[in-house]
Short mmCIF file of C-alpha atoms in Angstrom, two decimals:
data_model
loop_
_atom_site.label_atom_id
_atom_site.label_comp_id
_atom_site.label_asym_id
_atom_site.label_seq_id
_atom_site.Cartn_x
_atom_site.Cartn_y
_atom_site.Cartn_z
CA MET A 1199 31.93 -142.42 -47.28
CA SER A 1200 31.55 -139.61 -47.82
CA GLN A 1201 32.70 -137.01 -44.57
CA ASP A 1202 29.98 -135.04 -44.83
CA ARG A 1203 27.96 -138.10 -42.67
CA PHE A 1204 30.40 -137.78 -39.32
CA ASP A 1205 28.92 -133.90 -39.99
CA LEU A 1206 27.03 -133.15 -36.10
CA SER A 1207 25.47 -129.75 -37.48
CA GLY A 1208 22.22 -129.77 -36.60
CA ARG A 1209 22.13 -131.89 -33.86
CA VAL A 1210 20.84 -131.16 -30.43
CA ALA A 1211 23.11 -133.37 -27.83
CA ILE A 1212 22.35 -133.49 -24.05
CA VAL A 1213 25.91 -135.09 -22.26
CA THR A 1214 25.45 -135.94 -19.10
CA GLY A 1215 29.12 -136.08 -16.93
CA ALA A 1216 30.47 -133.43 -19.21
CA THR A 1217 33.60 -131.63 -16.78
CA GLN A 1218 35.51 -135.07 -16.32
CA GLY A 1219 36.53 -138.38 -18.22
CA MET A 1220 34.58 -139.54 -20.97
CA GLY A 1221 31.64 -137.23 -20.82
CA ALA A 1222 34.05 -133.69 -21.13
CA ALA A 1223 35.87 -135.44 -24.43
CA CYS A 1224 32.14 -136.56 -26.00
CA ALA A 1225 31.48 -132.83 -25.54
CA GLU A 1226 34.52 -131.53 -26.98
CA CYS A 1227 33.73 -133.85 -29.46
CA PHE A 1228 30.61 -133.36 -30.60
CA ALA A 1229 31.85 -129.71 -30.24
CA ALA A 1230 34.39 -129.44 -33.29
CA SER A 1231 32.11 -131.54 -35.38
CA GLY A 1232 29.16 -129.03 -35.24
CA ALA A 1233 26.61 -130.40 -32.54
CA ARG A 1234 25.17 -128.20 -30.25
CA LEU A 1235 25.00 -128.96 -26.67
CA ILE A 1236 23.21 -129.08 -23.29
CA LEU A 1237 25.71 -129.91 -20.49
CA THR A 1238 24.93 -131.46 -16.67
CA SER A 1239 27.05 -132.45 -14.02
CA ARG A 1240 26.80 -131.73 -10.03
CA THR A 1241 29.34 -128.70 -9.61
CA ALA A 1242 28.29 -125.19 -11.44
CA SER A 1243 31.84 -124.01 -11.76
CA ALA A 1244 33.11 -126.36 -13.62
CA LEU A 1245 30.58 -127.08 -15.48
CA ASP A 1246 30.41 -123.68 -16.77
CA ALA A 1247 34.45 -123.32 -17.65
CA VAL A 1248 33.55 -126.60 -19.50
CA ALA A 1249 30.82 -124.26 -21.81
CA ALA A 1250 33.29 -121.57 -22.03
CA ASP A 1251 36.11 -123.36 -23.72
CA LEU A 1252 33.69 -125.31 -25.79
CA ASN A 1253 31.74 -121.43 -27.21
CA ALA A 1254 34.86 -119.91 -27.10
CA ARG A 1255 37.15 -122.93 -29.35
CA PHE A 1256 33.63 -123.69 -31.64
CA ALA A 1257 30.84 -120.89 -31.45
CA GLY A 1258 32.44 -118.77 -34.04
CA GLY A 1259 31.44 -115.86 -31.88
CA GLY A 1260 28.04 -118.01 -30.62
CA THR A 1261 26.77 -120.15 -28.39
CA ILE A 1262 27.07 -123.78 -28.88
CA ALA A 1263 26.57 -125.10 -25.45
CA ALA A 1264 24.85 -123.94 -22.73
CA ALA A 1265 24.85 -125.76 -19.14
CA LEU A 1266 22.37 -126.94 -16.62
CA ALA A 1267 24.73 -128.33 -13.12
CA GLY A 1268 22.50 -129.93 -11.55
CA ASP A 1269 22.04 -133.71 -9.79
CA ILE A 1270 20.78 -136.27 -12.79
CA GLY A 1271 18.50 -138.46 -10.30
CA ASP A 1272 16.62 -135.64 -9.61
CA LYS A 1273 13.70 -136.06 -12.36
CA ALA A 1274 12.69 -131.94 -12.06
CA HIS A 1275 16.55 -131.08 -13.18
CA LEU A 1276 16.84 -134.26 -16.30
CA ARG A 1277 13.12 -132.06 -17.07
CA ALA A 1278 14.81 -128.54 -16.78
CA LEU A 1279 17.73 -130.32 -19.21
CA VAL A 1280 14.99 -131.20 -22.01
CA ASP A 1281 13.67 -127.68 -21.42
CA LEU A 1282 16.76 -125.83 -21.81
CA ALA A 1283 17.52 -127.72 -24.85
CA LEU A 1284 13.85 -126.88 -26.51
CA GLU A 1285 14.13 -123.23 -25.80
CA ARG A 1286 17.98 -122.55 -26.47
CA PHE A 1287 18.59 -125.25 -29.65
CA GLY A 1288 14.88 -126.13 -30.55
CA ALA A 1289 14.91 -129.34 -30.92
CA VAL A 1290 16.87 -132.31 -28.60
CA THR A 1291 18.38 -135.04 -31.61
CA THR A 1292 21.29 -136.76 -29.40
CA LEU A 1293 21.84 -138.20 -25.79
CA LEU A 1294 25.37 -139.13 -24.43
CA CYS A 1295 24.82 -140.90 -20.88
CA ALA A 1296 28.31 -140.57 -19.62
CA PRO A 1297 29.15 -142.08 -16.16
CA THR A 1298 28.54 -140.21 -13.14
CA ILE A 1299 29.12 -142.45 -10.62
CA ARG A 1300 31.91 -145.04 -9.88
CA PRO A 1301 30.62 -148.58 -8.49
CA TRP A 1302 30.56 -149.56 -5.24
CA ILE A 1303 33.35 -152.12 -4.38
CA GLY A 1304 32.20 -155.24 -2.23
CA PRO A 1305 30.83 -158.40 -1.52
CA SER A 1306 26.82 -158.46 -2.37
CA ILE A 1307 26.06 -159.87 0.74
CA ASP A 1308 27.50 -156.62 2.79
CA THR A 1309 26.28 -154.07 0.30
CA PRO A 1310 24.07 -151.11 2.34
CA ASP A 1311 20.23 -150.69 0.55
CA ALA A 1312 21.70 -146.87 -0.14
CA VAL A 1313 24.41 -148.17 -1.68
CA LEU A 1314 21.85 -150.29 -4.15
CA GLU A 1315 19.33 -147.69 -4.44
CA GLU A 1316 22.18 -145.19 -5.24
CA GLN A 1317 24.32 -147.56 -8.35
CA LEU A 1318 20.62 -148.06 -9.37
CA THR A 1319 19.49 -144.64 -9.83
CA TYR A 1320 22.58 -143.25 -11.00
CA ILE A 1321 23.66 -145.87 -13.72
CA PHE A 1322 19.99 -147.03 -14.76
CA ARG A 1323 17.13 -145.37 -13.43
CA SER A 1324 18.16 -141.64 -14.63
CA ARG A 1325 19.01 -142.89 -17.95
CA PHE A 1326 15.96 -144.97 -18.10
CA TRP A 1327 13.86 -140.96 -17.21
CA LEU A 1328 15.76 -138.37 -19.51
CA SER A 1329 15.53 -140.94 -22.36
CA ASN A 1330 11.76 -141.35 -21.75
CA MET A 1331 11.93 -137.05 -21.60
CA VAL A 1332 13.75 -136.74 -25.27
CA ILE A 1333 12.48 -139.78 -27.08
CA PRO A 1334 9.50 -138.09 -27.68
CA HIS A 1335 10.88 -134.91 -29.00
CA MET A 1336 13.95 -137.10 -30.81
CA VAL A 1337 10.52 -139.02 -33.21
CA ALA A 1338 9.02 -135.17 -33.87
CA ALA A 1339 12.21 -134.44 -35.02
CA GLY A 1340 12.76 -137.59 -37.34
CA GLY A 1341 15.37 -139.12 -35.69
CA GLY A 1342 17.87 -139.28 -33.11
CA SER A 1343 20.25 -141.23 -30.81
CA LEU A 1344 20.72 -142.67 -28.00
CA ILE A 1345 23.81 -143.11 -26.32
CA TYR A 1346 25.18 -145.46 -23.51
CA ILE A 1347 28.52 -145.02 -22.49
CA GLY A 1348 28.33 -148.33 -19.91
CA SER A 1349 30.79 -151.10 -19.08
CA GLY A 1350 32.40 -154.11 -20.36
CA SER A 1351 32.10 -155.79 -16.66
CA VAL A 1352 29.04 -156.67 -17.88
CA PHE A 1353 30.19 -159.27 -19.68
CA GLU A 1354 31.29 -161.32 -17.03
CA SER A 1355 30.70 -162.24 -13.83
CA THR A 1356 32.13 -160.32 -10.97
CA THR A 1357 33.22 -160.84 -6.88
CA GLU A 1358 33.53 -157.81 -6.09
CA ARG A 1359 31.36 -155.08 -8.43
CA SER A 1360 27.48 -156.94 -7.90
CA CYS A 1361 24.69 -154.55 -7.43
CA ALA A 1362 26.64 -151.98 -10.49
CA THR A 1363 26.78 -154.99 -13.30
CA ILE A 1364 23.48 -155.66 -12.60
CA ALA A 1365 22.48 -151.67 -12.34
CA ARG A 1366 24.39 -152.30 -15.88
CA ALA A 1367 22.62 -155.41 -17.11
CA ALA A 1368 19.14 -153.27 -16.63
CA GLU A 1369 20.75 -150.15 -18.48
CA TRP A 1370 21.69 -152.84 -21.12
CA GLN A 1371 17.98 -154.41 -21.64
CA MET A 1372 16.54 -151.13 -21.32
CA MET A 1373 18.88 -149.38 -24.65
CA LYS A 1374 17.75 -152.71 -26.43
CA ASN A 1375 14.26 -152.41 -25.71
CA TYR A 1376 14.29 -148.63 -26.88
CA ALA A 1377 16.17 -149.67 -30.06
CA ALA A 1378 13.19 -152.03 -30.97
CA GLU A 1379 10.57 -149.89 -29.51
CA PHE A 1380 11.61 -146.82 -31.91
CA GLY A 1381 13.61 -147.61 -34.63
CA ARG A 1382 10.74 -147.45 -36.43
CA SER A 1383 10.35 -143.83 -35.99
CA ASN A 1384 14.52 -143.60 -36.98
CA VAL A 1385 15.62 -143.38 -33.31
CA ARG A 1386 18.57 -145.70 -32.35
CA ALA A 1387 19.79 -146.57 -29.23
CA ASN A 1388 23.26 -148.01 -28.76
CA THR A 1389 26.39 -148.64 -25.58
CA ILE A 1390 29.73 -147.47 -25.43
CA ALA A 1391 31.25 -150.52 -23.26
CA PRO A 1392 34.70 -148.97 -22.28
CA GLY A 1393 37.23 -151.63 -21.21
CA MET A 1394 41.02 -150.18 -19.58
CA VAL A 1395 40.37 -146.74 -20.14
CA ALA A 1396 42.53 -143.98 -18.57
CA SER A 1397 39.81 -141.29 -17.47
CA SER A 1398 38.63 -139.45 -14.46
CA GLY A 1399 37.41 -142.55 -12.68
CA SER A 1400 39.71 -145.27 -13.21
CA GLN A 1401 43.35 -143.04 -11.88
CA ALA A 1402 43.59 -145.66 -9.20
CA LEU A 1403 43.07 -148.65 -10.98
CA PHE A 1404 45.96 -147.43 -13.74
CA ASP A 1405 48.09 -146.53 -11.02
CA SER A 1406 48.07 -150.00 -9.25
CA PRO A 1407 50.35 -153.03 -10.41
CA ALA A 1408 46.56 -155.11 -10.77
CA GLY A 1409 45.84 -152.88 -13.61
CA ALA A 1410 49.34 -152.82 -14.90
CA ARG A 1411 48.84 -156.51 -15.52
CA ARG A 1412 46.23 -156.58 -16.91
CA ILE A 1413 46.99 -154.00 -19.49
CA ALA A 1414 50.04 -155.65 -20.03
CA GLY A 1415 48.00 -159.02 -21.01
CA LEU A 1416 45.47 -156.77 -23.07
CA PRO A 1417 46.06 -157.68 -27.11
CA MET A 1418 46.59 -153.93 -27.75
CA ARG A 1419 49.32 -153.51 -24.75
CA ARG A 1420 48.07 -150.56 -24.10
CA GLY A 1421 45.14 -148.58 -21.78
CA GLY A 1422 42.34 -146.72 -23.86
CA ARG A 1423 42.17 -142.74 -24.04
CA VAL A 1424 38.40 -141.12 -23.55
CA ASP A 1425 39.37 -139.49 -27.01
CA GLU A 1426 38.77 -143.40 -28.15
CA ILE A 1427 35.59 -143.43 -26.96
CA ALA A 1428 34.36 -140.17 -28.06
CA SER A 1429 35.22 -140.54 -31.52
CA VAL A 1430 32.63 -144.14 -30.92
CA ALA A 1431 30.21 -141.67 -29.58
CA ALA A 1432 30.42 -138.80 -32.19
CA PHE A 1433 29.77 -142.19 -34.89
CA LEU A 1434 26.81 -143.06 -32.60
CA ALA A 1435 25.52 -139.63 -33.20
CA SER A 1436 25.69 -138.87 -36.90
CA ASP A 1437 24.22 -140.74 -39.80
CA ALA A 1438 27.34 -142.47 -40.55
CA SER A 1439 25.89 -145.05 -37.64
CA SER A 1440 22.44 -144.94 -39.41
CA PHE A 1441 21.66 -148.90 -39.95
CA THR A 1442 23.81 -149.16 -36.80
CA THR A 1443 21.15 -150.25 -33.29
CA GLY A 1444 20.76 -152.28 -30.33
CA ALA A 1445 24.54 -152.74 -30.36
CA VAL A 1446 27.06 -153.20 -27.85
CA ILE A 1447 29.95 -151.67 -29.36
CA PRO A 1448 33.40 -152.75 -26.48
CA VAL A 1449 35.78 -150.18 -26.66
CA ASP A 1450 38.42 -151.79 -24.98
CA GLY A 1451 42.24 -152.97 -26.43
CA GLY A 1452 40.65 -156.53 -26.75
CA ARG A 1453 40.05 -157.19 -22.97
CA LEU A 1454 36.73 -159.18 -23.40
CA LEU A 1455 38.90 -161.59 -26.53
CA HIS A 1456 40.29 -162.93 -23.09
CA ALA A 1457 43.13 -163.58 -25.30
CA VAL A 1458 46.13 -166.13 -23.57
CA ASP A 1459 49.64 -165.86 -24.82
CA GLY A 1460 51.79 -169.00 -24.87
CA MET A 1461 50.56 -170.62 -21.99
CA LEU A 1462 50.41 -173.80 -24.34
CA THR A 1463 54.57 -173.41 -25.95
CA GLN A 1464 55.02 -172.75 -21.88
CA ALA A 1465 53.51 -176.11 -20.81
CA TYR A 1466 53.84 -178.15 -23.70
CA GLY A 1467 56.94 -176.81 -25.53
CA ALA A 1468 57.19 -175.24 -28.90
CA ALA A 1469 57.49 -178.42 -31.16
CA ALA A 1470 55.22 -180.36 -29.22
CA GLY A 1471 52.33 -181.56 -31.87
CA GLY A 1472 51.16 -184.82 -33.24
CA LYS A 1473 48.90 -187.55 -32.34
CA GLY A 1474 48.17 -188.01 -28.25
CA ALA A 1475 49.45 -191.16 -26.51
#
């Protein structure tokens, strides 16, 4: 396969959560691959610094990244992002939605209404709004790619992240619906499902004994890196994934395999086998 299939020249991507963790890594990977970017997060100073760094490293004296700080829970801000992309770069071909809120941890029956509203807004509702705003421009451009960084937790049940995983499940169904509805217009939609990735929101887990035990039990015996999420996002943004839509792609070191090492050997002994009684 030609490396040109991975080239993002000519792509215009809106990237949310662009100043930290997975969002920042995706923005850097996209810029290095030739894309032009509209970046957003809440903190203007941090966002401006990311845009300036990408322009200095990848723009060759020009501008490939523009920044607009704001709250993605505000529809007016989302509309302003789309307008800025059209004004600065003339198109929108790619949407990368990175995490912008940590999951609320606690029992389902103790979830405050305000927390439920917040989790639904930042995990699902804002992505639904922004996707609906960009899809017509992707159709007009001849195609596009909707990329959502979700969570592997939706593959499982949970006793402590109920409202967050409910919102993630809604997001996954949204992605599948977009893939079905707009595939005929060459607009693709896919979700990346990270697991045990060292990022800005997961450091406490990585530093905890429980997190260390979970990592030790992964088939790959290590945690993931944000650049490993970004490389999958770049694949989904590129022509290399031109026939990939409606997919949930785990990037988790095999966490969802639920591999059990040596349980039967420990229980029955290494030489156990043959017919039962």
